[in-house]
Tab-separated table of C-alpha atoms in Angstrom:
chain	number	residue	atom	x	y	z
A	23	MET	CA	48.985	-12.558	125.683
A	24	PRO	CA	48.156	-15.183	122.999
A	25	ILE	CA	44.532	-15.260	121.870
A	26	ALA	CA	42.409	-18.052	120.449
A	27	GLY	CA	41.908	-18.185	116.706
A	28	ASN	CA	38.174	-17.539	116.963
A	29	LYS	CA	38.905	-14.184	118.626
A	30	TYR	CA	41.119	-12.920	115.813
A	31	THR	CA	39.824	-9.751	114.218
A	32	GLU	CA	40.552	-8.910	110.575
A	33	ASP	CA	43.388	-6.680	111.759
A	34	ASP	CA	44.763	-9.530	113.892
A	35	VAL	CA	44.759	-11.853	110.877
A	36	LYS	CA	46.493	-9.239	108.712
A	37	THR	CA	49.120	-8.733	111.410
A	38	LEU	CA	49.653	-12.487	111.647
A	39	VAL	CA	50.124	-12.749	107.876
A	40	ARG	CA	52.626	-9.864	107.892
A	41	GLN	CA	54.589	-11.520	110.689
A	42	THR	CA	54.517	-14.845	108.838
A	43	ASN	CA	55.734	-13.216	105.629
A	44	ARG	CA	58.592	-11.449	107.433
A	45	TRP	CA	59.639	-14.690	109.121
A	46	LEU	CA	59.608	-16.595	105.807
A	47	LEU	CA	61.556	-13.835	104.051
A	48	ARG	CA	64.240	-13.971	106.756
A	49	LEU	CA	64.407	-17.742	106.405
A	50	HIS	CA	64.515	-17.573	102.608
A	51	LYS	CA	67.526	-15.230	102.606
A	52	ASN	CA	69.531	-17.921	104.370
A	53	SER	CA	67.768	-20.899	102.804
A	54	LEU	CA	69.459	-23.946	101.358
A	55	GLN	CA	68.483	-25.030	97.842
A	56	GLU	CA	68.990	-28.725	97.172
A	57	VAL	CA	68.585	-30.270	93.717
A	58	VAL	CA	67.250	-33.819	94.079
A	59	ASP	CA	67.236	-36.628	91.535
A	60	PHE	CA	63.598	-36.430	90.493
A	61	ASP	CA	61.289	-35.254	87.698
A	62	ILE	CA	57.919	-34.347	89.158
A	63	LEU	CA	56.220	-33.814	85.786
A	64	ALA	CA	57.261	-37.195	84.405
A	65	VAL	CA	56.213	-38.999	87.596
A	66	PHE	CA	52.902	-37.115	87.567
A	67	ILE	CA	52.199	-38.416	84.049
A	68	MET	CA	53.026	-41.984	85.081
A	69	GLN	CA	50.842	-41.838	88.196
A	70	GLU	CA	47.837	-40.492	86.317
A	71	MET	CA	48.005	-42.940	83.401
A	72	ASP	CA	49.658	-46.349	83.507
A	73	ASP	CA	52.115	-48.154	85.784
A	74	ASP	CA	53.909	-50.124	83.086
A	75	LEU	CA	53.920	-48.023	79.903
A	76	HIS	CA	57.174	-46.264	78.973
A	77	ILE	CA	57.252	-42.487	79.468
A	78	ARG	CA	57.935	-41.954	75.755
A	79	LYS	CA	54.722	-43.787	74.896
A	80	LEU	CA	52.697	-41.869	77.499
A	81	VAL	CA	53.968	-38.498	76.284
A	82	ASP	CA	53.241	-39.345	72.643
A	83	MET	CA	49.695	-40.429	73.535
A	84	LEU	CA	48.962	-37.230	75.457
A	85	ILE	CA	50.300	-34.875	72.798
A	86	HIS	CA	48.520	-36.721	69.987
A	87	THR	CA	45.180	-36.737	71.848
A	88	PHE	CA	45.115	-33.291	73.448
A	89	PHE	CA	47.449	-31.175	71.306
A	90	GLU	CA	47.323	-32.467	67.755
A	91	SER	CA	43.834	-34.013	67.539
A	92	GLY	CA	41.794	-32.184	70.163
A	93	LYS	CA	42.000	-30.220	73.376
A	94	PRO	CA	41.732	-31.013	77.097
A	95	GLN	CA	38.247	-31.278	78.559
A	96	THR	CA	39.133	-31.302	82.254
A	97	THR	CA	41.654	-29.722	84.612
A	98	ARG	CA	43.666	-32.917	84.933
A	99	GLN	CA	43.852	-33.403	81.160
A	100	ASN	CA	45.099	-29.832	80.815
A	101	GLN	CA	47.760	-30.425	83.466
A	102	LEU	CA	48.837	-33.682	81.837
A	103	LEU	CA	49.236	-31.960	78.470
A	104	GLU	CA	51.362	-29.177	79.994
A	105	ALA	CA	53.535	-31.769	81.719
A	106	ALA	CA	53.850	-33.857	78.542
A	107	LEU	CA	55.106	-30.897	76.507
A	108	VAL	CA	57.849	-30.215	79.069
A	109	VAL	CA	58.881	-33.870	79.308
A	110	GLN	CA	58.864	-34.220	75.507
A	111	LYS	CA	61.281	-31.291	75.234
A	112	LYS	CA	63.519	-32.855	77.888
A	113	ILE	CA	63.633	-36.186	76.040
A	114	GLN	CA	64.216	-34.502	72.679
A	115	MET	CA	67.170	-32.541	74.060
A	116	TYR	CA	68.714	-35.756	75.332
A	117	ASP	CA	68.133	-37.550	72.009
A	118	ASP	CA	69.848	-34.700	70.158
A	119	LYS	CA	72.859	-34.479	72.482
A	120	ILE	CA	73.498	-38.204	72.886
A	121	LYS	CA	74.577	-38.406	69.247
A	122	SER	CA	77.599	-36.202	69.901
A	123	GLN	CA	78.016	-36.997	73.627
A	124	PRO	CA	77.806	-40.789	74.063
A	125	THR	CA	78.543	-40.569	77.814
A	126	LEU	CA	75.763	-38.068	78.533
A	127	GLU	CA	73.720	-39.141	81.554
A	128	LYS	CA	70.095	-39.946	80.916
A	129	PRO	CA	67.467	-37.682	82.507
A	130	TYR	CA	65.450	-39.090	85.396
A	131	CYS	CA	62.463	-39.994	83.215
A	132	LEU	CA	64.600	-42.243	80.974
A	133	ARG	CA	66.507	-43.872	83.848
A	134	TYR	CA	63.170	-44.706	85.490
A	135	PRO	CA	60.782	-44.718	82.512
A	136	THR	CA	57.800	-46.440	84.166
A	137	LEU	CA	55.999	-46.001	87.470
A	138	GLU	CA	57.140	-49.469	88.518
A	139	ASP	CA	60.732	-48.303	88.072
A	140	VAL	CA	60.043	-45.183	90.160
A	141	ARG	CA	58.519	-47.269	92.956
A	142	ALA	CA	61.423	-49.699	92.936
A	143	GLN	CA	63.914	-46.836	93.220
A	144	SER	CA	61.894	-45.249	96.055
A	145	LYS	CA	61.893	-48.541	97.981
A	146	LEU	CA	65.644	-48.793	97.500
A	147	LEU	CA	66.235	-45.260	98.796
A	148	GLU	CA	63.810	-45.465	101.734
A	149	LYS	CA	66.454	-46.761	104.142
A	150	GLN	CA	69.204	-44.616	102.643
A	151	CYS	CA	67.612	-41.150	102.915
A	152	TRP	CA	70.061	-38.500	104.094
A	153	VAL	CA	68.733	-35.966	106.594
A	154	LEU	CA	68.618	-32.353	105.415
A	155	ASP	CA	69.945	-29.341	107.328
A	156	ASP	CA	67.780	-28.730	110.399
A	157	SER	CA	68.926	-25.169	111.113
A	158	ARG	CA	67.386	-23.318	108.172
A	159	MET	CA	64.764	-23.333	105.455
A	160	VAL	CA	65.375	-25.993	102.798
A	161	VAL	CA	63.947	-25.693	99.273
A	162	LEU	CA	64.028	-28.880	97.196
A	163	LEU	CA	64.198	-28.614	93.396
A	164	ASP	CA	63.909	-31.384	90.826
A	165	GLU	CA	66.128	-31.627	87.728
A	166	ASN	CA	63.896	-29.082	85.943
A	167	ASP	CA	64.291	-26.570	88.812
A	168	ILE	CA	60.655	-27.085	89.840
A	169	CYS	CA	60.092	-26.820	93.591
A	170	VAL	CA	59.037	-30.189	95.017
A	171	GLY	CA	59.120	-29.379	98.726
A	172	ILE	CA	59.973	-26.895	101.466
A	173	GLY	CA	61.229	-27.728	104.948
A	174	LEU	CA	60.885	-25.180	107.743
A	175	PRO	CA	62.572	-25.106	111.178
A	176	PRO	CA	60.508	-24.249	114.284
A	177	LEU	CA	59.127	-20.761	114.752
A	178	PRO	CA	61.042	-18.969	117.542
A	179	LYS	CA	59.124	-18.949	120.795
A	180	SER	CA	57.337	-15.775	121.852
A	181	GLY	CA	56.793	-14.576	125.395
A	182	GLY	CA	53.723	-15.269	127.488
A	183	ASN	CA	51.811	-18.397	128.375
A	184	PRO	CA	48.730	-19.657	126.525
A	185	VAL	CA	45.479	-19.229	128.410
A	186	HIS	CA	42.906	-22.009	128.193
A	187	THR	CA	39.348	-21.904	129.478
A	188	PRO	CA	38.437	-25.498	130.405
A	189	HIS	CA	34.854	-26.661	130.288
A	190	ASP	CA	33.333	-29.142	132.699
A	191	LYS	CA	30.169	-30.942	131.633
A	192	LYS	CA	29.156	-31.178	135.282
A	193	SER	CA	28.908	-27.398	135.512
A	194	ALA	CA	25.188	-27.342	134.872
A	195	GLY	CA	24.818	-23.674	135.745
A	196	MET	CA	21.156	-23.546	136.786
A	197	LEU	CA	21.557	-26.305	139.396
A	198	ASP	CA	24.114	-24.208	141.263
A	199	LYS	CA	21.535	-21.442	141.741
A	200	LYS	CA	19.033	-23.562	143.610
A	201	VAL	CA	19.122	-22.898	147.373
A	202	GLN	CA	19.380	-26.255	149.118
A	203	CYS	CA	17.572	-26.705	152.413
A	204	THR	CA	16.187	-29.211	154.907
A	205	THR	CA	12.616	-29.206	156.220
A	206	LYS	CA	13.658	-26.764	158.934
A	207	SER	CA	16.446	-24.538	157.581
A	208	ILE	CA	18.676	-23.575	154.652
A	209	LYS	CA	21.938	-25.487	154.247
A	210	THR	CA	24.209	-22.490	154.701
A	211	TRP	CA	27.353	-24.569	154.157
A	212	LEU	CA	26.218	-25.251	150.566
A	213	LEU	CA	25.434	-21.674	149.565
A	214	GLN	CA	28.604	-21.530	147.448
A	215	GLY	CA	27.597	-24.614	145.484
A	216	TYR	CA	29.877	-27.016	147.341
A	217	GLY	CA	30.414	-28.148	150.906
A	218	SER	CA	33.242	-27.666	153.362
A	219	THR	CA	35.626	-29.895	151.415
A	220	TRP	CA	37.185	-26.772	149.935
A	221	GLN	CA	39.085	-26.398	153.196
A	222	GLU	CA	40.988	-29.657	152.615
A	223	GLU	CA	40.677	-30.253	148.848
A	224	GLU	CA	41.391	-27.937	145.940
A	225	ASN	CA	38.284	-27.318	143.846
A	226	ILE	CA	38.721	-26.243	140.230
A	227	LEU	CA	35.679	-24.505	138.840
A	228	HIS	CA	34.813	-24.639	135.140
A	229	LEU	CA	32.497	-22.632	132.956
A	230	PRO	CA	29.126	-24.113	131.973
A	231	ASN	CA	28.012	-24.897	128.445
A	232	PRO	CA	24.647	-23.204	127.736
A	233	LEU	CA	24.246	-25.075	124.444
A	234	ARG	CA	22.410	-28.357	124.190
A	235	GLU	CA	24.698	-31.365	124.548
A	236	CYS	CA	24.819	-33.979	121.805
A	237	GLN	CA	26.603	-37.268	121.172
A	238	ASN	CA	29.465	-35.691	119.255
A	239	THR	CA	30.021	-32.710	121.573
A	240	ASP	CA	33.529	-33.865	122.500
A	241	ASP	CA	34.492	-34.288	118.845
A	242	SER	CA	33.057	-30.892	117.933
A	243	ASP	CA	34.907	-29.213	120.805
A	244	ALA	CA	38.159	-30.873	119.740
A	245	ILE	CA	37.726	-29.797	116.110
A	246	VAL	CA	37.062	-26.179	117.095
A	247	LYS	CA	40.005	-26.119	119.507
A	248	LEU	CA	42.307	-27.604	116.873
A	249	ARG	CA	41.203	-25.043	114.287
A	250	ASN	CA	41.837	-22.180	116.707
A	251	GLU	CA	45.187	-23.505	117.939
A	252	MET	CA	46.370	-24.006	114.341
A	253	THR	CA	45.568	-20.476	113.119
A	254	PHE	CA	49.212	-19.563	112.530
A	255	TYR	CA	49.966	-22.851	110.796
A	256	SER	CA	46.921	-22.524	108.539
A	257	LYS	CA	48.089	-19.090	107.412
A	258	LEU	CA	51.628	-20.391	106.969
A	259	SER	CA	50.351	-23.107	104.620
A	260	LEU	CA	48.371	-20.526	102.642
A	261	VAL	CA	51.362	-18.181	102.346
A	262	ILE	CA	53.588	-20.998	101.067
A	263	ASN	CA	51.049	-22.008	98.416
A	264	THR	CA	50.640	-18.379	97.364
A	265	ALA	CA	54.409	-17.913	97.063
A	266	PHE	CA	55.331	-21.157	95.306
A	267	LEU	CA	52.102	-21.959	93.412
A	268	PRO	CA	50.508	-18.570	92.668
A	269	LEU	CA	48.417	-19.706	89.691
A	270	SER	CA	47.119	-22.868	91.350
A	271	THR	CA	46.342	-20.918	94.527
A	272	LYS	CA	44.398	-18.319	92.545
A	273	VAL	CA	42.373	-21.016	90.772
A	274	ALA	CA	41.684	-22.847	94.044
A	275	GLN	CA	40.570	-19.626	95.757
A	276	GLU	CA	38.182	-18.847	92.888
A	277	ALA	CA	36.698	-22.327	93.248
A	278	VAL	CA	36.222	-21.890	97.008
A	279	ASP	CA	34.665	-18.441	96.494
A	280	TYR	CA	32.170	-20.046	94.105
A	281	LEU	CA	31.451	-22.734	96.702
A	282	LYS	CA	30.852	-20.104	99.398
A	283	LYS	CA	28.197	-18.503	97.206
A	284	GLN	CA	26.485	-21.692	96.049
A	285	GLY	CA	27.151	-24.162	98.877
A	286	SER	CA	24.930	-25.137	101.800
A	287	ASP	CA	24.417	-22.825	104.784
A	288	ARG	CA	26.507	-25.044	107.046
A	289	LEU	CA	29.342	-25.248	104.534
A	290	GLN	CA	29.392	-21.477	104.074
A	291	GLU	CA	29.526	-20.942	107.840
A	292	ASN	CA	32.365	-23.453	108.265
A	293	LEU	CA	34.405	-21.946	105.431
A	294	ASP	CA	34.020	-18.488	106.955
A	295	LEU	CA	35.738	-19.813	110.085
A	296	GLU	CA	38.713	-21.248	108.211
A	297	LYS	CA	41.989	-19.350	108.073
A	298	ASN	CA	43.061	-21.286	104.961
A	299	GLU	CA	40.039	-22.071	102.824
A	300	ILE	CA	41.897	-23.833	100.006
A	301	VAL	CA	43.737	-26.294	102.287
A	302	ALA	CA	41.134	-26.734	104.999
A	303	SER	CA	41.210	-30.490	105.725
A	304	ARG	CA	43.213	-31.701	108.715
A	305	THR	CA	44.413	-35.128	109.845
A	306	VAL	CA	45.907	-35.613	113.318
A	307	SER	CA	48.113	-38.635	114.083
A	308	VAL	CA	48.943	-39.248	117.760
A	309	ASN	CA	51.843	-41.580	118.654
A	310	THR	CA	51.262	-43.326	115.325
A	311	GLN	CA	53.922	-44.737	113.025
A	312	VAL	CA	52.944	-43.544	109.529
A	313	HIS	CA	54.129	-45.891	106.785
A	314	THR	CA	55.332	-44.717	103.385
A	315	HIS	CA	52.525	-43.790	101.009
A	316	ARG	CA	51.276	-41.043	98.737
A	317	ASP	CA	47.979	-39.176	99.087
A	318	ARG	CA	46.558	-39.906	95.658
A	319	ASN	CA	43.236	-38.154	96.377
A	320	ASN	CA	44.790	-34.805	97.309
A	321	ALA	CA	44.599	-31.696	95.131
A	322	PHE	CA	47.577	-30.362	93.181
A	323	LEU	CA	48.588	-27.902	95.892
A	324	PHE	CA	51.310	-27.970	98.524
A	325	ASP	CA	50.069	-29.962	101.512
A	326	SER	CA	51.617	-29.334	104.914
A	327	VAL	CA	52.575	-31.512	107.864
A	328	TYR	CA	53.547	-30.121	111.281
A	329	PHE	CA	55.245	-32.119	114.033
A	330	PHE	CA	54.840	-31.671	117.789
A	331	GLY	CA	55.838	-33.582	120.916
A	332	ASN	CA	58.699	-34.605	123.206
A	333	HIS	CA	59.902	-37.472	121.018
A	334	LEU	CA	63.245	-38.172	119.384
A	335	GLY	CA	63.830	-39.402	115.835
A	336	GLY	CA	60.743	-39.515	113.606
A	337	GLU	CA	62.316	-37.884	110.545
A	338	PHE	CA	59.940	-37.147	107.674
A	339	LEU	CA	61.015	-39.518	104.904
A	340	LEU	CA	60.833	-38.633	101.217
A	341	PRO	CA	62.177	-41.788	99.534
A	342	SER	CA	61.181	-40.567	96.062
A	343	LEU	CA	63.711	-37.757	96.543
A	344	GLY	CA	66.243	-39.729	98.571
A	345	VAL	CA	66.110	-37.262	101.479
A	346	ALA	CA	64.506	-36.818	104.899
A	347	TYR	CA	63.651	-33.732	106.936
A	348	PRO	CA	63.728	-33.445	110.740
A	349	GLY	CA	60.435	-34.380	112.381
A	350	LEU	CA	61.047	-33.015	115.870
A	351	HIS	CA	58.815	-30.552	117.702
A	352	GLY	CA	58.062	-27.436	115.655
A	353	TYR	CA	59.422	-28.629	112.305
A	354	SER	CA	57.215	-28.756	109.224
A	355	PHE	CA	57.364	-29.848	105.607
A	356	HIS	CA	55.313	-28.643	102.655
A	357	GLY	CA	54.986	-30.261	99.245
A	358	PRO	CA	52.810	-32.107	96.705
A	359	PHE	CA	52.043	-35.208	98.779
A	360	ARG	CA	49.733	-36.459	96.042
A	361	ILE	CA	52.857	-37.161	93.969
A	362	LEU	CA	55.663	-37.622	96.513
A	363	TYR	CA	55.948	-40.856	98.462
A	364	HIS	CA	56.399	-39.950	102.118
A	365	GLY	CA	56.477	-41.541	105.541
A	366	VAL	CA	57.951	-41.230	109.028
A	367	ALA	CA	61.080	-42.870	110.425
A	368	LYS	CA	60.883	-44.641	113.775
A	369	PHE	CA	60.482	-42.308	116.721
A	370	TYR	CA	61.227	-42.999	120.371
A	371	PHE	CA	61.315	-41.283	123.765
A	372	ASP	CA	64.100	-40.521	126.218
A	373	GLN	CA	64.122	-43.060	129.061
A	374	ALA	CA	64.564	-40.203	131.542
A	375	LEU	CA	61.446	-38.436	130.242
A	376	GLU	CA	59.153	-37.519	133.140
A	377	ALA	CA	56.284	-36.011	131.147
A	378	PRO	CA	53.807	-38.274	129.328
A	379	PRO	CA	55.325	-39.418	125.997
A	380	GLN	CA	53.715	-37.513	123.148
A	381	ARG	CA	54.357	-37.370	119.442
A	382	PHE	CA	51.704	-36.079	117.105
A	383	SER	CA	51.492	-34.552	113.666
A	384	VAL	CA	48.898	-32.374	111.971
A	385	ALA	CA	48.567	-32.746	108.204
A	386	MET	CA	46.766	-30.044	106.215
A	387	TRP	CA	45.479	-31.007	102.790
A	388	SER	CA	42.641	-30.558	100.314
A	389	ARG	CA	40.728	-33.117	98.293
A	390	GLU	CA	41.174	-32.963	94.517
A	391	SER	CA	37.613	-34.121	93.846
A	392	SER	CA	36.247	-31.050	95.627
A	393	PHE	CA	37.728	-28.690	93.052
A	394	SER	CA	36.858	-30.883	90.068
A	395	ALA	CA	33.263	-31.201	91.296
A	396	ILE	CA	32.996	-27.405	91.553
A	397	ALA	CA	34.207	-27.111	87.965
A	398	ARG	CA	31.654	-29.649	86.723
A	399	TYR	CA	28.834	-27.997	88.665
A	400	SER	CA	29.657	-24.509	87.419
A	401	ALA	CA	30.039	-25.721	83.833
A	402	TYR	CA	26.632	-27.398	83.977
A	403	HIS	CA	24.719	-24.550	85.616
A	404	GLU	CA	26.438	-21.649	83.867
A	405	LYS	CA	26.581	-22.870	80.287
A	406	ASP	CA	26.417	-19.371	78.836
A	407	LYS	CA	29.338	-18.101	80.912
A	408	GLU	CA	32.989	-18.886	80.536
A	409	VAL	CA	33.973	-20.633	83.745
A	410	SER	CA	37.378	-22.258	84.021
A	411	PHE	CA	39.144	-23.780	86.984
A	412	PHE	CA	42.207	-24.943	85.056
A	413	GLY	CA	45.224	-24.994	87.352
A	414	SER	CA	48.813	-25.659	86.374
A	415	ILE	CA	50.980	-28.228	88.094
A	416	ASN	CA	53.955	-26.303	86.741
A	417	SER	CA	53.218	-22.977	88.438
A	418	PRO	CA	56.240	-20.707	88.874
């Protein structure tokens, strides 16, 4: 029988992770690797610096400032320098070969040398995206063989039905214990807490809430329920980051561990409840058409988006890459949404559908400023210690 996430023991969590790993390994053996026309490092440099400057100019500026004249002072500067060195090598190889091979195709960064060019190409491809294979795991690689996204088909259904314990605010608890009576006798027909209507009408009893009610009780209940229902998906997101971005995941985990020691009591308690501490933010979109955008405030990790519902269509668009991944119930996509432009194609519902039309997605992400703020705080308060939260955007 399925159990709620808040009832998972440490052994339950370990079992869940083992099952997730086995499932991913089976998928990976039969996975499809697609090389897309993209250069994530070059686009990263453009997005973090200037929309109009040529990539050659941006690379030269970064190497001169942080490699020849000085050194990076922040995580982002370190990542930009690493990216610039790779892009410089790519451009240099092209410059050397073009002399003897006049027909050699330019690399992505020279065909679209500014961010404006990248945006224009993404807009052009948005309505031409071809849908990837929906039957197996898809791993997308850019022209440098760097992973830029992973698409996963639905997890096979397991047996058993989920058990929910509904809560009714009207179940006051103490009021049901009071024996109701008239001036002459006890109302025996109300001894069970309700009258004789049970003979004609079905009464559904709910458990009481012994905690004090507040204005945001409904929101708090929904957040807790979502966190518990998404336990598997939280672990899946963590496993994918660990597998594809091991260095960045390690750095992010060290930052969160520091936060758990130094943060507020409430923050420490909330983090202890999370099944994926490094990608702990969630956004739920219900029957909403999400337009193409990029999440420029996200951290340099793989974000995740999961799709649920009884809808049709709604493919997950990746116009920067020229592809789309199925967005039907159970499918998910994982990638650096800070860099990749993404959106959702139009979704619709079968006219013969009898159930209420539902289409919702759950996005899991983390805010970049959280990690950078931890680095600044630790550097300020622990001057005598060597504390570094440098992560690499080019993790293996």
